Short mmCIF file of C-alpha atoms in Angstrom, two decimals:
data_model
loop_
_atom_site.label_atom_id
_atom_site.label_comp_id
_atom_site.label_asym_id
_atom_site.label_seq_id
_atom_site.Cartn_x
_atom_site.Cartn_y
_atom_site.Cartn_z
CA MET A 251 62.69 16.65 -13.75
CA LYS A 252 63.66 14.68 -16.86
CA ARG A 253 61.39 11.85 -15.80
CA ILE A 254 58.43 14.25 -15.46
CA PHE A 255 59.22 15.86 -18.82
CA PHE A 256 59.17 12.57 -20.74
CA LEU A 257 56.24 11.20 -18.71
CA LEU A 258 54.16 14.16 -19.87
CA GLN A 259 55.15 13.41 -23.45
CA TRP A 260 54.11 9.78 -23.01
CA ILE A 261 50.75 10.71 -21.44
CA MET A 262 50.05 13.12 -24.32
CA PHE A 263 50.92 10.37 -26.79
CA ILE A 264 48.82 7.56 -25.35
CA SER A 265 45.90 9.88 -24.57
CA ILE A 266 45.18 10.16 -28.30
CA GLY A 267 45.39 6.42 -28.82
CA GLY A 268 48.66 6.57 -30.74
CA TYR A 269 46.87 7.12 -34.06
CA ALA A 270 46.71 10.89 -34.49
CA GLN A 271 49.77 13.08 -34.76
CA VAL A 272 51.42 14.62 -31.74
CA ILE A 273 54.37 17.00 -31.38
CA VAL A 274 57.14 16.30 -28.86
CA PRO A 275 60.25 18.34 -28.01
CA LEU A 276 63.54 16.53 -28.55
CA TRP A 277 65.11 17.88 -25.37
CA ASP A 278 64.18 19.55 -22.13
CA ILE A 279 65.29 23.14 -22.75
CA LYS A 280 67.92 23.00 -20.00
CA ASP A 281 69.55 20.04 -21.78
CA LEU A 282 69.44 21.54 -25.28
CA PRO A 283 73.02 21.45 -26.60
CA ASN A 284 74.68 24.37 -28.33
CA TYR A 285 72.11 26.79 -26.89
CA GLN A 286 72.35 30.31 -25.56
CA LYS A 287 69.60 32.67 -24.46
CA SER A 288 68.43 35.18 -27.04
CA ASN A 289 65.45 37.34 -27.93
CA ASP A 290 64.72 35.27 -31.03
CA LYS A 291 61.23 33.91 -31.52
CA GLU A 292 60.00 31.47 -34.14
CA VAL A 293 58.55 33.20 -37.19
CA ILE A 294 56.12 31.91 -39.84
CA PRO A 295 55.96 34.52 -42.62
CA PRO A 296 52.87 34.72 -44.85
CA LYS A 297 53.42 32.20 -47.65
CA ASP A 298 51.49 29.54 -49.54
CA ILE A 299 53.26 26.99 -47.33
CA THR A 300 54.08 26.84 -43.63
CA PHE A 301 57.71 28.01 -43.55
CA ILE A 302 59.13 28.16 -40.02
CA MET A 303 62.11 30.44 -39.41
CA LYS A 304 64.29 31.04 -36.34
CA VAL A 305 63.38 27.66 -34.85
CA GLN A 306 63.86 27.75 -31.07
CA THR A 307 62.58 24.37 -29.93
CA PRO A 308 63.49 21.36 -32.08
CA THR A 309 60.57 18.94 -32.23
CA LEU A 310 59.22 15.79 -33.82
CA GLU A 311 55.68 15.59 -35.12
CA ILE A 312 54.68 11.93 -34.96
CA TYR A 313 52.39 10.35 -37.55
CA LEU A 314 51.51 6.70 -37.03
CA PRO A 315 49.46 4.34 -39.16
CA SER A 316 47.12 2.00 -37.35
CA LYS A 317 49.01 -0.87 -35.75
CA GLN A 318 47.27 -3.29 -38.12
CA SER A 319 48.50 -1.30 -41.14
CA SER A 320 52.09 -0.84 -39.95
CA ASN A 321 54.82 -2.56 -41.95
CA GLY A 322 57.42 -2.16 -39.20
CA LYS A 323 59.35 0.62 -40.97
CA GLY A 324 59.86 4.16 -39.79
CA ILE A 325 61.12 7.28 -41.52
CA LEU A 326 62.45 10.61 -40.28
CA ILE A 327 61.31 13.41 -42.60
CA ILE A 328 63.60 16.43 -42.95
CA PRO A 329 62.03 19.32 -44.88
CA GLY A 330 64.18 21.74 -46.83
CA GLY A 331 64.49 25.49 -46.61
CA GLY A 332 68.05 26.40 -47.50
CA TYR A 333 69.16 26.13 -43.86
CA GLY A 334 67.19 29.34 -43.36
CA GLY A 335 63.89 27.77 -42.34
CA VAL A 336 61.76 24.64 -42.55
CA ALA A 337 59.17 24.04 -45.31
CA TYR A 338 57.15 22.28 -42.68
CA ASP A 339 53.98 21.17 -44.44
CA TRP A 340 55.10 21.10 -48.09
CA GLU A 341 58.08 18.79 -47.48
CA GLY A 342 57.10 17.56 -44.03
CA THR A 343 53.58 16.82 -42.83
CA ASP A 344 52.26 16.24 -46.37
CA VAL A 345 55.00 13.64 -46.83
CA ALA A 346 54.17 12.05 -43.47
CA LYS A 347 50.58 11.41 -44.54
CA TRP A 348 51.83 9.73 -47.73
CA CYS A 349 54.21 7.58 -45.69
CA ASN A 350 51.36 6.52 -43.38
CA SER A 351 49.37 5.40 -46.42
CA MET A 352 52.19 2.91 -47.13
CA GLY A 353 52.27 1.60 -43.57
CA LEU A 354 55.32 3.57 -42.42
CA SER A 355 55.50 5.39 -39.12
CA ALA A 356 56.60 8.94 -39.97
CA PHE A 357 58.31 11.66 -37.94
CA VAL A 358 58.61 15.28 -39.14
CA LEU A 359 61.67 17.12 -37.84
CA LYS A 360 61.59 20.82 -36.98
CA TYR A 361 65.26 21.64 -36.59
CA ARG A 362 67.30 24.67 -35.59
CA MET A 363 68.95 26.95 -38.11
CA PRO A 364 72.72 27.65 -38.08
CA GLN A 365 72.31 31.45 -38.05
CA ALA A 366 69.86 31.57 -35.11
CA ALA A 367 70.93 33.92 -32.30
CA SER A 368 70.12 31.14 -29.82
CA VAL A 369 72.72 28.83 -31.40
CA LYS A 370 76.37 29.00 -30.33
CA VAL A 371 78.06 27.04 -33.14
CA GLY A 372 75.97 27.34 -36.27
CA HIS A 373 76.84 24.28 -38.36
CA LYS A 374 76.33 21.90 -35.46
CA ALA A 375 72.72 22.73 -34.62
CA PRO A 376 70.86 21.00 -37.51
CA ILE A 377 72.83 17.74 -37.27
CA GLN A 378 72.55 17.71 -33.47
CA ASP A 379 68.77 17.82 -33.82
CA ALA A 380 68.75 15.15 -36.55
CA GLN A 381 70.95 12.77 -34.55
CA ARG A 382 68.80 13.24 -31.46
CA ALA A 383 65.64 12.63 -33.50
CA MET A 384 66.88 9.25 -34.75
CA ARG A 385 67.84 8.23 -31.24
CA TYR A 386 64.50 9.39 -29.83
CA ILE A 387 62.58 7.33 -32.39
CA ARG A 388 64.65 4.21 -31.74
CA SER A 389 64.25 4.61 -27.98
CA ARG A 390 60.48 4.25 -28.44
CA ALA A 391 60.48 1.85 -31.36
CA ASP A 392 57.91 -0.50 -29.84
CA GLU A 393 55.51 2.35 -29.14
CA PHE A 394 55.87 3.54 -32.73
CA TYR A 395 55.34 0.06 -34.28
CA ILE A 396 58.81 -0.04 -35.86
CA ASP A 397 61.85 -2.28 -36.01
CA LYS A 398 64.96 -0.38 -34.88
CA ASP A 399 66.80 -1.76 -37.90
CA GLN A 400 64.16 -0.44 -40.32
CA LEU A 401 64.43 3.27 -39.59
CA GLY A 402 65.33 5.53 -42.51
CA VAL A 403 65.44 9.20 -43.42
CA ILE A 404 64.02 11.26 -46.27
CA GLY A 405 65.24 14.79 -46.93
CA PHE A 406 64.37 17.49 -49.44
CA SER A 407 66.80 20.09 -50.82
CA ALA A 408 68.83 21.40 -47.84
CA GLY A 409 66.95 18.80 -45.81
CA GLY A 410 68.50 16.29 -48.21
CA HIS A 411 71.91 17.63 -47.27
CA LEU A 412 71.08 17.20 -43.59
CA ALA A 413 69.76 13.68 -44.26
CA SER A 414 72.95 12.77 -46.13
CA THR A 415 75.03 14.23 -43.28
CA LEU A 416 73.13 11.97 -40.91
CA GLY A 417 73.88 8.99 -43.13
CA THR A 418 77.56 9.66 -43.86
CA HIS A 419 79.15 11.45 -40.89
CA GLN A 420 80.45 9.28 -38.07
CA GLU A 421 81.00 12.10 -35.60
CA ILE A 422 78.58 12.49 -32.71
CA TYR A 423 77.85 16.22 -32.60
CA TYR A 424 76.75 16.54 -28.97
CA ASP A 425 77.54 14.96 -25.61
CA ASP A 426 75.34 12.07 -24.52
CA ASN A 427 72.71 13.29 -22.10
CA ASP A 428 70.35 10.47 -21.14
CA ALA A 429 69.19 6.95 -21.98
CA ILE A 430 67.90 8.11 -25.37
CA ASP A 431 71.46 8.92 -26.42
CA LYS A 432 72.52 5.31 -26.01
CA GLU A 433 70.68 4.54 -29.26
CA ASP A 434 72.31 4.60 -32.72
CA PHE A 435 71.68 7.72 -34.82
CA HIS A 436 72.53 6.26 -38.23
CA PRO A 437 69.67 5.63 -40.69
CA ASN A 438 69.16 2.20 -42.25
CA PHE A 439 68.24 3.79 -45.59
CA MET A 440 68.20 7.26 -47.14
CA MET A 441 65.89 8.96 -49.62
CA LEU A 442 67.35 12.21 -50.97
CA ILE A 443 64.98 14.35 -53.01
CA TYR A 444 66.60 17.13 -55.11
CA PRO A 445 69.28 17.26 -52.40
CA VAL A 446 72.08 19.68 -51.76
CA ILE A 447 75.13 17.40 -51.44
CA THR A 448 78.34 19.27 -52.06
CA MET A 449 79.62 22.59 -50.69
CA GLU A 450 81.77 23.23 -53.77
CA LYS A 451 81.12 26.57 -55.45
CA GLY A 452 79.48 26.30 -58.85
CA VAL A 453 77.68 23.10 -57.88
CA THR A 454 76.24 23.70 -54.43
CA HIS A 455 73.25 25.86 -53.52
CA MET A 456 75.06 28.96 -52.29
CA GLY A 457 72.27 30.02 -49.93
CA SER A 458 72.48 26.68 -48.11
CA ARG A 459 76.27 26.81 -48.03
CA ASN A 460 76.37 30.39 -46.70
CA ASN A 461 73.81 29.62 -44.01
CA LEU A 462 75.45 26.37 -42.90
CA ILE A 463 79.19 27.06 -42.97
CA GLY A 464 79.39 30.81 -43.60
CA LYS A 465 80.37 33.04 -46.51
CA ASN A 466 84.10 32.48 -46.04
CA PRO A 467 84.43 28.87 -44.88
CA SER A 468 87.74 27.09 -44.54
CA GLU A 469 88.68 24.41 -47.03
CA GLU A 470 88.35 21.91 -44.19
CA MET A 471 84.70 22.87 -43.60
CA ILE A 472 83.93 22.77 -47.32
CA LYS A 473 85.26 19.23 -47.56
CA LYS A 474 83.67 18.11 -44.29
CA PHE A 475 80.17 19.07 -45.44
CA SER A 476 80.61 17.97 -49.05
CA ASN A 477 78.94 14.68 -48.31
CA GLU A 478 79.99 12.92 -51.51
CA LEU A 479 83.42 12.90 -49.85
CA GLN A 480 82.11 11.34 -46.62
CA ILE A 481 80.74 8.06 -48.00
CA SER A 482 82.11 4.93 -46.34
CA ASP A 483 81.34 1.23 -46.11
CA THR A 484 78.64 2.02 -43.54
CA THR A 485 76.65 4.39 -45.77
CA PRO A 486 73.16 2.89 -46.11
CA PRO A 487 71.18 2.09 -49.29
CA THR A 488 70.20 5.36 -50.95
CA PHE A 489 67.39 6.51 -53.23
CA LEU A 490 68.15 9.71 -55.19
CA LEU A 491 65.73 11.83 -57.21
CA HIS A 492 66.38 15.05 -59.12
CA SER A 493 65.27 16.98 -62.19
CA GLY A 494 67.74 17.91 -64.90
CA ASP A 495 66.45 21.47 -65.14
CA ASP A 496 66.86 22.26 -61.44
CA LYS A 497 68.23 25.82 -61.42
CA ALA A 498 68.50 26.13 -57.63
CA VAL A 499 70.33 22.88 -56.81
CA PRO A 500 72.10 21.53 -59.89
CA VAL A 501 71.50 17.87 -60.69
CA GLU A 502 75.26 17.34 -60.38
CA ASN A 503 74.72 17.17 -56.62
CA SER A 504 72.82 13.90 -56.93
CA ILE A 505 75.10 12.62 -59.69
CA ARG A 506 78.21 13.15 -57.56
CA PHE A 507 76.66 11.35 -54.63
CA TYR A 508 75.52 8.46 -56.82
CA GLN A 509 78.95 8.05 -58.39
CA ALA A 510 80.62 8.13 -54.98
CA LEU A 511 78.20 5.48 -53.72
CA LEU A 512 79.02 3.22 -56.65
CA LYS A 513 82.74 3.73 -56.16
CA ALA A 514 82.35 2.69 -52.52
CA LYS A 515 80.26 -0.32 -53.64
CA ARG A 516 77.20 0.93 -51.77
CA VAL A 517 73.61 0.30 -52.86
CA ALA A 518 72.24 3.22 -54.89
CA ASP A 519 69.12 3.92 -56.94
CA MET A 520 68.95 7.21 -58.89
CA HIS A 521 66.13 8.74 -60.94
CA ILE A 522 66.68 11.89 -63.00
CA TYR A 523 63.75 13.55 -64.74
CA PRO A 524 64.21 16.01 -67.63
CA ALA A 525 61.88 18.61 -66.12
CA GLY A 526 60.37 19.60 -62.80
CA GLY A 527 62.62 22.37 -61.56
CA HIS A 528 63.24 22.56 -57.84
CA GLY A 529 61.08 22.20 -54.78
CA PHE A 530 58.28 20.13 -56.29
CA GLY A 531 57.57 18.17 -53.11
CA LEU A 532 55.55 15.05 -53.81
CA GLY A 533 55.33 15.94 -57.49
CA LYS A 534 51.94 17.63 -57.67
CA SER A 535 53.14 21.24 -57.81
CA ASN A 536 52.97 21.64 -61.59
CA LYS A 537 52.32 19.62 -64.73
CA ASP A 538 56.05 19.23 -65.45
CA ALA A 539 56.99 17.97 -61.99
CA PRO A 540 57.54 14.21 -61.70
CA ASP A 541 55.02 12.19 -59.72
CA TRP A 542 57.68 9.97 -58.19
CA ARG A 543 55.70 8.32 -55.42
CA GLU A 544 55.14 5.01 -57.21
CA ILE A 545 58.84 4.34 -57.85
CA ALA A 546 59.67 5.41 -54.30
CA GLU A 547 57.05 3.09 -52.88
CA ASP A 548 58.43 0.22 -54.92
CA TRP A 549 61.94 0.98 -53.62
CA LEU A 550 60.73 1.15 -50.02
CA ASN A 551 58.94 -2.18 -50.37
CA ARG A 552 62.25 -3.78 -51.33
CA LYS A 553 64.12 -2.43 -48.28
#
């Protein structure tokens, strides 16, 4: 059954020539970890952006440049949404198109939410999906025109927290299931855009904290998911970007992570803009938002 499931994915992929985007599930539903049956259905409320709530089936949407344009790098894109949903186009597919323009193969993650009725243990679901996504991409690296050692992650807001969890936690959050799970899940570089980093009150984004670890978390859980405390000598090179007037996710989140990276003698590049607020995506949302793509492209070219 597994063979048929992934064969169908492969047929769907090659049938479009590998150049257009295609969406693939990360698991066969019977193998989905941390799952229980529920009446939940995915919801996309009316908004200016595509915001997906109550995610039931974690997926990757694959965006590939032409083979001739590929630079051998890949990037997993994790949109934000306060661990209550996924800002799918604003911080996902729009970013993928930009990445393709630079020659990167891009993969947009639609991940499960901790509070979903179909999830058994809330805090595990997002990182399970992110770890599986990295392994899935590496398992098909040749098909996606990438070098396994040139696969990074970019995350926005709460997606930045999930990206930093992927890059700092050593724990494997689900049992190996198939050949895909023999691959490494760690990113080779991280790009964290106005990220939630810490779970400490007064600094964190409380909505993200409440959704991920609950309203009355233990001190152990607070420390475990305060990712400035999880940096080690394996944490990859990191690009950080934030605005000083961010009222939703204080800039101290990025500053703490940057300082912890320096203390651990890890490679870090941080850019703080005086204005821009929160949730500015690629920087075109308003006249005060930073257009940060040029400095990010320069950083990526040096990876």
